[in-house]
Amino acid sequence: MTDIDDNEYVDYRLGYGPAILGYADPRVDEAARKGMDVGGVFALSTERELAVAERIARMVPAAELVRFSNSGTEAVMARLRLARAYTGRDDYVILEGSYHGLFDAAMWFTPMDKWNEVGEPTVYPYSEGVPVGLRSFAHFVQANDANQLEDVFKRAAGRIACLLIEPIMGNCLGIAAEPEYLRAARALCDKHGVVLLIDEVKTGFRVARGGVQQLYGVDADLCTFAKAIGNGYPISVLAGREEIMRKLGRGVAHGGTYTAHSVALAAAEKTLEILEETDALERVADYGTRLRDGMRAVLQSRGIPHSFVGHPSMSGLYFAHEPPRNYRDWKRSDYSFYDAMARVLHDERILCEPDSREPWFVSAAHDDSCLADTMRAFEIAVDTTLRTGGAGHRRPA
Ligand SMILES: Cc1ncc(COP(=O)(O)O)c(C=O)c1O
């Protein structure tokens, strides 16, 4: 990435994740241009829509039927509506620290940095204008606590439509569900007639060809994809079990003028072809692993406790010995060390997220020279932070 002063950066933000092949991938851009040749929107379905849907269904077994939207928010919002219609229930369960887009039902956040570790942290609306009354539909649980999940399902018996979960929390370090937790969540949903909604907006077509569901061997009832599917073009997917998806158009509304736009669809068609048929994702994971190894060596040699969270393709760097199991653990790490270090990294032309809760995203365009630049800068950033104390950081203990 080049800024307005012609400074060049190695970018690990990737526009919050989408640029899985790197920015302006010529193969995807060429396909997108051809997508425009046929028009833009038609108020009809097209052959390409079917071709992309068939590829998704092949890559993700739970995607028995597929619909397109424009953004992650739209897809998740539609999916919640669908789960509510299917079950005839209004409430939903959501993980503390998770993010599922900017629509009212999902706009709750917990300012964990302000929590004094006594009692329960307060949940706030993410924005003004969110009706506070909506809060009563949402039940919050901590990641990796199946007992708590079961308690909520029992307490609100017959009221919970769905569990909305992002098994690798892409807006919260990359905190990962333990495999047995996700399996327990699947079983509890089955037992209580709750729809399991897996949000793969960030993990989809990134952590594996079949997304986080393939990684864990757990299938959702409904799932959403966006970001990596179009390498930056605006497209998202709502998919899932046929029995539930068939309600769309039969009582449940979903659509919009620009859904399945020919440019975004053509970009997705090419991106998915590359992700399915080349070793792009293996290269992404390999780079991410080498990035972690390099950082680990620097931090270990300075005696700085740390751990990595998530998947090598979207890593969280966490300043404590043990990786966090839930959002409350983040509070117990030295995130101020990360914050101070990130500022030095920016000066050294490494564009990482300034907030430790957003993971580092890797693309197939990151190469050995990016890695060498990153390691050089990382060493400087760590040493500078240790030396200067950064903005109020304490040495990780
Ligand atoms: C897990 C998850 N769900 C939903 C969304 C919303 O997607 P969008 O920003 O495309 O509306 C995001 C965005 O970062 C996300 O990470």
Coordinates of C-alpha atoms and ligand atoms in Angstrom, one line a residue:
M1 CA 0.0 0.0 0.0
T2 CA 1.3 3.5 -0.8
D3 CA 0.2 6.6 1.1
I4 CA -0.3 10.1 -0.1
D5 CA 3.4 10.9 0.6
D6 CA 4.5 7.9 -1.4
N7 CA 5.5 5.9 1.6
E8 CA 5.1 2.2 1.0
Y9 CA 3.7 -0.1 3.7
V10 CA 3.3 -3.8 4.2
D11 CA -0.4 -4.0 5.0
Y12 CA -1.9 -6.6 7.4
R13 CA -5.3 -4.9 7.6
L14 CA -6.3 -5.8 4.1
G15 CA -9.4 -3.6 4.3
Y16 CA -10.6 -5.6 7.4
G17 CA -9.9 -8.8 5.7
P18 CA -11.2 -9.1 2.1
A19 CA -8.1 -8.8 0.0
I20 CA -7.2 -12.5 0.4
L21 CA -5.2 -12.5 -2.9
G22 CA -3.8 -9.0 -2.4
Y23 CA -5.1 -5.6 -3.6
A24 CA -6.0 -5.2 -7.3
D25 CA -5.3 -8.8 -8.2
P26 CA -5.2 -8.6 -12.0
R27 CA -7.1 -11.9 -12.6
V28 CA -10.0 -10.8 -10.4
D29 CA -10.1 -7.2 -11.8
E30 CA -10.1 -8.6 -15.3
A31 CA -13.0 -10.9 -14.5
A32 CA -14.9 -8.0 -12.8
R33 CA -14.4 -5.8 -15.9
K34 CA -15.9 -8.6 -18.0
G35 CA -18.8 -8.8 -15.5
M36 CA -19.7 -5.2 -16.4
D37 CA -19.9 -6.2 -20.1
V38 CA -23.1 -8.1 -19.6
G39 CA -24.8 -5.2 -17.7
G40 CA -25.1 -4.7 -14.0
V41 CA -28.4 -5.7 -12.5
F42 CA -31.4 -7.3 -14.3
A43 CA -34.1 -8.1 -11.7
L44 CA -33.6 -11.6 -13.0
S45 CA -31.2 -14.4 -12.1
T46 CA -28.2 -15.2 -14.3
E47 CA -26.2 -18.3 -15.2
R48 CA -23.2 -16.8 -13.3
E49 CA -25.3 -16.6 -10.2
L50 CA -25.9 -20.3 -10.5
A51 CA -22.3 -21.2 -11.3
V52 CA -21.0 -19.3 -8.2
A53 CA -23.7 -20.8 -6.0
E54 CA -22.8 -24.3 -7.2
R55 CA -19.1 -23.7 -6.4
I56 CA -19.9 -22.5 -2.9
A57 CA -22.2 -25.5 -2.3
R58 CA -19.3 -27.8 -3.4
M59 CA -16.8 -26.0 -1.1
V60 CA -19.1 -25.7 1.9
P61 CA -21.2 -28.8 2.6
A62 CA -23.7 -26.9 4.8
A63 CA -24.4 -24.5 1.9
E64 CA -27.2 -26.6 0.4
L65 CA -28.9 -23.5 -0.9
V66 CA -27.2 -20.1 -1.5
R67 CA -28.4 -16.5 -1.8
F68 CA -26.4 -13.4 -2.5
S69 CA -26.3 -10.0 -0.7
N70 CA -24.0 -7.0 -0.9
S71 CA -22.4 -6.8 2.6
G72 CA -21.7 -9.0 5.6
T73 CA -24.2 -7.0 7.6
E74 CA -27.0 -7.6 5.1
A75 CA -26.4 -11.3 5.0
V76 CA -26.3 -11.7 8.8
M77 CA -29.3 -9.6 9.2
A78 CA -31.3 -11.7 6.7
R79 CA -30.1 -14.8 8.4
L80 CA -31.3 -13.7 11.8
R81 CA -34.7 -12.9 10.3
L82 CA -34.8 -16.3 8.6
A83 CA -33.9 -18.1 11.9
R84 CA -36.6 -16.2 13.7
A85 CA -39.2 -17.0 11.0
Y86 CA -38.2 -20.7 10.9
T87 CA -38.4 -21.2 14.7
G88 CA -41.2 -18.8 15.4
R89 CA -39.0 -17.4 18.2
D90 CA -37.5 -13.9 18.7
D91 CA -34.5 -14.2 21.1
Y92 CA -30.9 -15.0 20.1
V93 CA -27.7 -15.8 21.8
I94 CA -24.5 -14.0 20.9
L95 CA -20.9 -14.3 22.2
E96 CA -19.4 -11.5 24.4
G97 CA -16.9 -9.5 22.3
S98 CA -18.3 -10.6 18.9
Y99 CA -19.1 -8.4 16.0
H100 CA -21.7 -9.3 13.4
G101 CA -22.2 -6.0 11.5
L102 CA -24.0 -2.7 11.8
F103 CA -27.7 -3.6 12.1
D104 CA -29.6 -2.8 15.3
A105 CA -30.0 -6.4 16.6
A106 CA -26.2 -7.0 16.4
M107 CA -25.1 -3.6 17.7
W108 CA -24.1 -4.4 21.3
F109 CA -20.7 -4.0 22.7
T110 CA -18.9 -4.5 26.1
P111 CA -16.2 -1.9 26.8
M112 CA -14.1 -4.6 28.5
D113 CA -11.2 -2.1 29.2
K114 CA -13.6 -0.3 31.6
W115 CA -14.7 -3.5 33.4
N116 CA -13.3 -3.7 37.0
E117 CA -13.5 -7.5 37.0
V118 CA -16.3 -7.4 39.6
G119 CA -19.7 -8.6 38.7
E120 CA -20.9 -8.6 35.1
P121 CA -19.6 -6.1 32.5
T122 CA -22.2 -3.7 31.2
V123 CA -23.4 -4.1 27.6
Y124 CA -24.0 -0.9 25.6
P125 CA -25.6 -0.2 22.2
Y126 CA -22.9 0.4 19.7
S127 CA -24.4 3.6 18.5
E128 CA -27.0 6.2 19.4
G129 CA -30.3 5.5 17.7
V130 CA -30.4 1.7 18.6
P131 CA -33.7 1.2 20.5
V132 CA -32.8 0.0 24.0
G133 CA -35.8 -2.2 24.0
L134 CA -34.1 -4.5 21.4
R135 CA -31.6 -5.5 24.1
S136 CA -34.1 -7.8 25.7
F137 CA -33.9 -10.2 22.7
A138 CA -30.2 -10.7 23.0
H139 CA -28.6 -13.2 25.5
F140 CA -24.8 -12.9 26.0
V141 CA -22.5 -15.8 26.7
Q142 CA -18.7 -16.1 27.0
A143 CA -16.8 -18.1 24.4
N144 CA -15.8 -21.6 25.3
D145 CA -18.3 -22.1 28.2
A146 CA -20.8 -24.8 27.1
N147 CA -22.3 -24.9 30.6
Q148 CA -23.2 -21.3 30.4
L149 CA -24.7 -21.8 26.9
E150 CA -26.8 -24.7 28.2
D151 CA -28.0 -22.6 31.1
V152 CA -29.2 -19.8 28.8
F153 CA -30.9 -22.3 26.5
K154 CA -32.7 -23.8 29.5
R155 CA -33.6 -20.5 31.2
A156 CA -35.1 -19.0 28.0
A157 CA -36.5 -22.3 26.9
G158 CA -38.8 -22.0 23.9
R159 CA -37.7 -18.4 23.2
I160 CA -34.3 -18.7 21.5
A161 CA -34.3 -18.8 17.8
C162 CA -30.6 -19.0 17.2
L163 CA -27.0 -19.0 18.4
L164 CA -25.0 -16.5 16.4
I165 CA -21.3 -17.5 16.6
E166 CA -18.1 -16.7 14.8
P167 CA -15.9 -19.6 15.9
I168 CA -12.7 -17.6 15.2
M169 CA -13.6 -14.1 16.5
G170 CA -12.2 -11.9 13.8
N171 CA -13.0 -8.7 15.6
C172 CA -11.8 -10.0 19.0
L173 CA -8.1 -11.0 18.5
G174 CA -9.1 -14.1 16.7
I175 CA -10.2 -15.9 19.9
A176 CA -10.9 -19.4 18.8
A177 CA -13.6 -21.8 19.9
E178 CA -12.2 -25.0 21.3
P179 CA -13.3 -27.9 19.1
E180 CA -15.2 -29.5 21.9
Y181 CA -17.0 -26.3 22.6
L182 CA -18.2 -25.9 19.0
R183 CA -19.3 -29.5 19.0
A184 CA -21.1 -29.0 22.3
A185 CA -22.8 -25.9 20.9
R186 CA -23.9 -27.9 17.8
A187 CA -25.4 -30.6 20.0
L188 CA -27.1 -28.1 22.3
C189 CA -28.7 -26.3 19.4
D190 CA -30.0 -29.7 18.1
K191 CA -31.3 -30.5 21.6
H192 CA -33.1 -27.2 22.1
G193 CA -34.4 -26.6 18.6
V194 CA -32.1 -23.6 18.2
V195 CA -30.7 -22.7 14.7
L196 CA -26.9 -22.6 14.6
L197 CA -25.8 -19.6 12.7
I198 CA -22.1 -19.6 11.9
D199 CA -20.8 -16.2 10.8
E200 CA -18.0 -16.8 8.3
V201 CA -17.8 -13.2 7.1
K202 CA -14.1 -13.1 8.0
T203 CA -13.1 -16.8 8.2
G204 CA -14.9 -18.0 5.0
F205 CA -12.7 -19.0 2.1
R206 CA -9.7 -17.8 4.3
V207 CA -9.0 -20.3 7.1
A208 CA -9.8 -23.3 4.7
R209 CA -11.5 -23.8 1.4
G210 CA -14.6 -24.8 3.3
G211 CA -14.1 -22.1 5.9
V212 CA -14.2 -22.5 9.7
Q213 CA -16.8 -25.3 9.3
Q214 CA -14.3 -27.4 7.5
L215 CA -11.5 -26.6 10.0
Y216 CA -13.7 -27.8 12.9
G217 CA -15.7 -30.4 11.1
V218 CA -19.0 -28.8 12.3
D219 CA -21.8 -27.8 10.0
A220 CA -24.0 -24.8 10.5
D221 CA -27.7 -24.7 9.9
L222 CA -27.2 -21.3 8.3
C223 CA -23.9 -19.5 7.5
T224 CA -22.8 -16.2 6.1
F225 CA -19.8 -15.3 3.9
A226 CA -18.4 -12.0 2.6
K227 CA -14.9 -10.4 2.5
A228 CA -12.6 -13.0 1.0
I229 CA -15.2 -14.3 -1.4
G230 CA -14.8 -11.3 -3.7
N231 CA -11.3 -10.2 -2.9
G232 CA -12.7 -6.7 -2.1
Y233 CA -15.7 -6.5 -4.4
P234 CA -18.9 -6.0 -2.5
I235 CA -20.6 -9.4 -2.3
S236 CA -21.9 -11.6 0.5
V237 CA -23.6 -14.9 0.8
L238 CA -26.3 -16.3 3.0
A239 CA -26.4 -20.1 2.8
G240 CA -27.6 -23.2 4.7
R241 CA -29.9 -26.1 5.1
E242 CA -32.5 -26.4 2.3
E243 CA -35.4 -26.8 4.7
I244 CA -34.7 -23.4 6.3
M245 CA -33.5 -21.6 3.2
R246 CA -36.7 -22.6 1.3
K247 CA -38.6 -20.2 3.6
L248 CA -37.0 -17.4 1.6
G249 CA -39.5 -16.1 -0.8
R250 CA -42.2 -18.1 0.9
G251 CA -43.0 -15.8 3.8
V252 CA -39.5 -14.5 4.5
A253 CA -38.3 -11.5 2.5
H254 CA -34.7 -11.3 1.2
G255 CA -33.2 -9.4 -1.8
G256 CA -32.4 -5.9 -2.9
T257 CA -31.8 -4.1 -6.1
Y258 CA -28.1 -4.8 -6.2
T259 CA -27.9 -8.3 -4.9
A260 CA -26.0 -10.7 -7.3
H261 CA -24.6 -7.7 -9.2
S262 CA -22.8 -8.9 -12.3
V263 CA -19.5 -7.2 -11.4
A264 CA -19.3 -8.5 -7.9
L265 CA -20.4 -12.0 -9.0
A266 CA -17.8 -12.1 -11.7
A267 CA -15.1 -11.1 -9.1
A268 CA -16.4 -13.8 -6.8
E269 CA -16.4 -16.4 -9.5
K270 CA -12.7 -15.8 -10.3
T271 CA -11.7 -15.4 -6.6
L272 CA -13.3 -18.7 -5.6
E273 CA -11.8 -20.5 -8.7
I274 CA -8.4 -19.4 -7.6
L275 CA -9.0 -20.2 -3.9
E276 CA -10.4 -23.7 -4.7
E277 CA -8.0 -24.7 -7.5
T278 CA -4.6 -23.2 -6.6
D279 CA -2.4 -23.4 -3.5
A280 CA -3.2 -19.7 -2.5
L281 CA -4.7 -20.6 0.9
E282 CA -1.7 -22.9 1.7
R283 CA 0.6 -20.0 0.9
V284 CA -1.4 -17.7 3.1
A285 CA -1.3 -20.1 6.0
D286 CA 2.4 -20.8 5.5
Y287 CA 3.2 -17.0 5.5
G288 CA 1.2 -16.5 8.6
T289 CA 3.0 -19.4 10.3
R290 CA 6.4 -17.9 9.4
L291 CA 5.2 -14.5 10.5
R292 CA 4.3 -15.9 13.9
D293 CA 7.6 -17.8 14.2
G294 CA 9.6 -14.6 13.5
M295 CA 7.6 -12.6 16.0
R296 CA 7.9 -15.4 18.6
A297 CA 11.7 -15.4 18.2
V298 CA 12.0 -11.7 18.7
L299 CA 9.6 -11.7 21.8
Q300 CA 11.2 -14.8 23.3
S301 CA 14.7 -13.4 23.0
R302 CA 13.5 -10.4 25.1
G303 CA 11.7 -12.5 27.6
I304 CA 8.3 -11.0 26.7
P305 CA 5.3 -13.3 27.5
H306 CA 3.0 -13.6 24.6
S307 CA 0.8 -16.1 22.7
F308 CA -0.9 -16.2 19.3
V309 CA -4.6 -16.7 18.8
G310 CA -6.8 -17.6 15.9
H311 CA -5.5 -19.0 12.6
P312 CA -2.2 -18.1 10.9
S313 CA -4.2 -16.4 8.1
M314 CA -5.8 -14.1 10.7
S315 CA -3.6 -14.0 13.8
G316 CA -4.1 -12.2 17.1
L317 CA -0.9 -11.3 19.0
Y318 CA -1.7 -11.4 22.7
F319 CA 0.6 -10.3 25.5
A320 CA 0.2 -12.9 28.1
H321 CA 1.5 -16.5 28.5
E322 CA -1.8 -18.3 27.8
P323 CA -3.9 -17.5 24.8
P324 CA -7.3 -16.0 25.7
R325 CA -10.4 -18.3 25.8
N326 CA -12.9 -15.5 25.9
Y327 CA -13.1 -11.7 25.7
R328 CA -12.6 -11.2 29.4
D329 CA -9.2 -12.8 29.1
W330 CA -8.1 -9.9 26.8
K331 CA -8.5 -7.6 29.7
R332 CA -5.8 -9.5 31.6
S333 CA -3.2 -9.2 28.8
D334 CA -0.9 -6.2 28.4
Y335 CA -2.8 -4.7 25.5
S336 CA -1.3 -1.3 26.1
F337 CA 2.1 -2.8 25.0
Y338 CA 0.5 -3.8 21.8
D339 CA -1.1 -0.3 21.3
A340 CA 2.3 1.4 21.8
M341 CA 4.1 -1.1 19.6
A342 CA 1.6 -0.7 16.8
R343 CA 2.3 3.0 16.6
V344 CA 6.0 2.3 16.1
L345 CA 5.2 -0.3 13.5
H346 CA 3.2 2.3 11.5
D347 CA 6.3 4.6 11.6
E348 CA 8.3 1.6 10.3
R349 CA 5.9 1.2 7.4
I350 CA 4.0 -1.9 8.7
L351 CA 0.3 -1.3 8.6
C352 CA -1.2 -3.4 11.4
E353 CA -4.4 -2.7 13.2
P354 CA -3.8 -0.1 15.9
D355 CA -6.3 -2.0 18.2
S356 CA -5.0 -5.3 19.5
R357 CA -8.5 -6.8 19.1
E358 CA -8.3 -6.9 15.3
P359 CA -6.1 -9.7 14.0
W360 CA -3.3 -9.5 11.4
F361 CA -4.7 -10.6 8.0
V362 CA -2.4 -12.3 5.5
S363 CA -2.9 -12.4 1.8
A364 CA -1.5 -14.6 -1.0
A365 CA 0.4 -11.5 -2.2
H366 CA 2.6 -11.2 0.9
D367 CA 6.0 -12.5 -0.1
D368 CA 9.4 -13.1 1.4
S369 CA 10.4 -9.4 1.0
C370 CA 7.3 -8.4 3.0
L371 CA 8.2 -10.8 5.7
A372 CA 11.8 -9.5 5.9
D373 CA 10.6 -5.9 6.1
T374 CA 8.1 -6.9 8.8
M375 CA 10.6 -8.7 10.9
R376 CA 13.1 -5.8 10.7
A377 CA 10.3 -3.4 11.7
F378 CA 8.9 -5.7 14.4
E379 CA 12.3 -5.9 16.2
I380 CA 12.6 -2.1 16.2
A381 CA 9.0 -1.6 17.4
V382 CA 9.4 -4.1 20.3
D383 CA 12.7 -2.5 21.4
T384 CA 11.4 1.0 21.1
T385 CA 8.4 0.1 23.1
L386 CA 10.5 -1.5 25.8
R387 CA 12.8 1.5 25.9
T388 CA 10.3 4.3 25.8
G389 CA 7.5 2.7 27.7
G390 CA 5.1 3.8 25.0
A391 CA 1.9 5.5 26.0
G392 CA 1.5 4.1 29.5
H393 CA 2.4 0.6 28.8
R394 CA 3.7 -1.7 31.5
R395 CA 6.3 -4.3 30.6
P396 CA 4.3 -7.5 30.0
A397 CA 4.4 -9.6 33.1
Ligands
LIG1 C1 -17.9 -11.6 11.6 C2 -18.5 -10.4 10.9 N1 -19.8 -10.4 10.6 C3 -20.4 -9.4 9.9 C4 -19.6 -8.3 9.5 C5 -20.2 -7.2 8.7 O1 -19.8 -7.2 7.4 P1 -19.8 -5.8 6.5 O2 -18.8 -4.9 7.1 O3 -19.5 -6.3 5.2 O4 -21.2 -5.3 6.6 C6 -18.2 -8.3 9.8 C7 -17.4 -7.1 9.4 O5 -16.3 -7.0 9.8 C8 -17.7 -9.4 10.5 O6 -16.4 -9.4 10.8

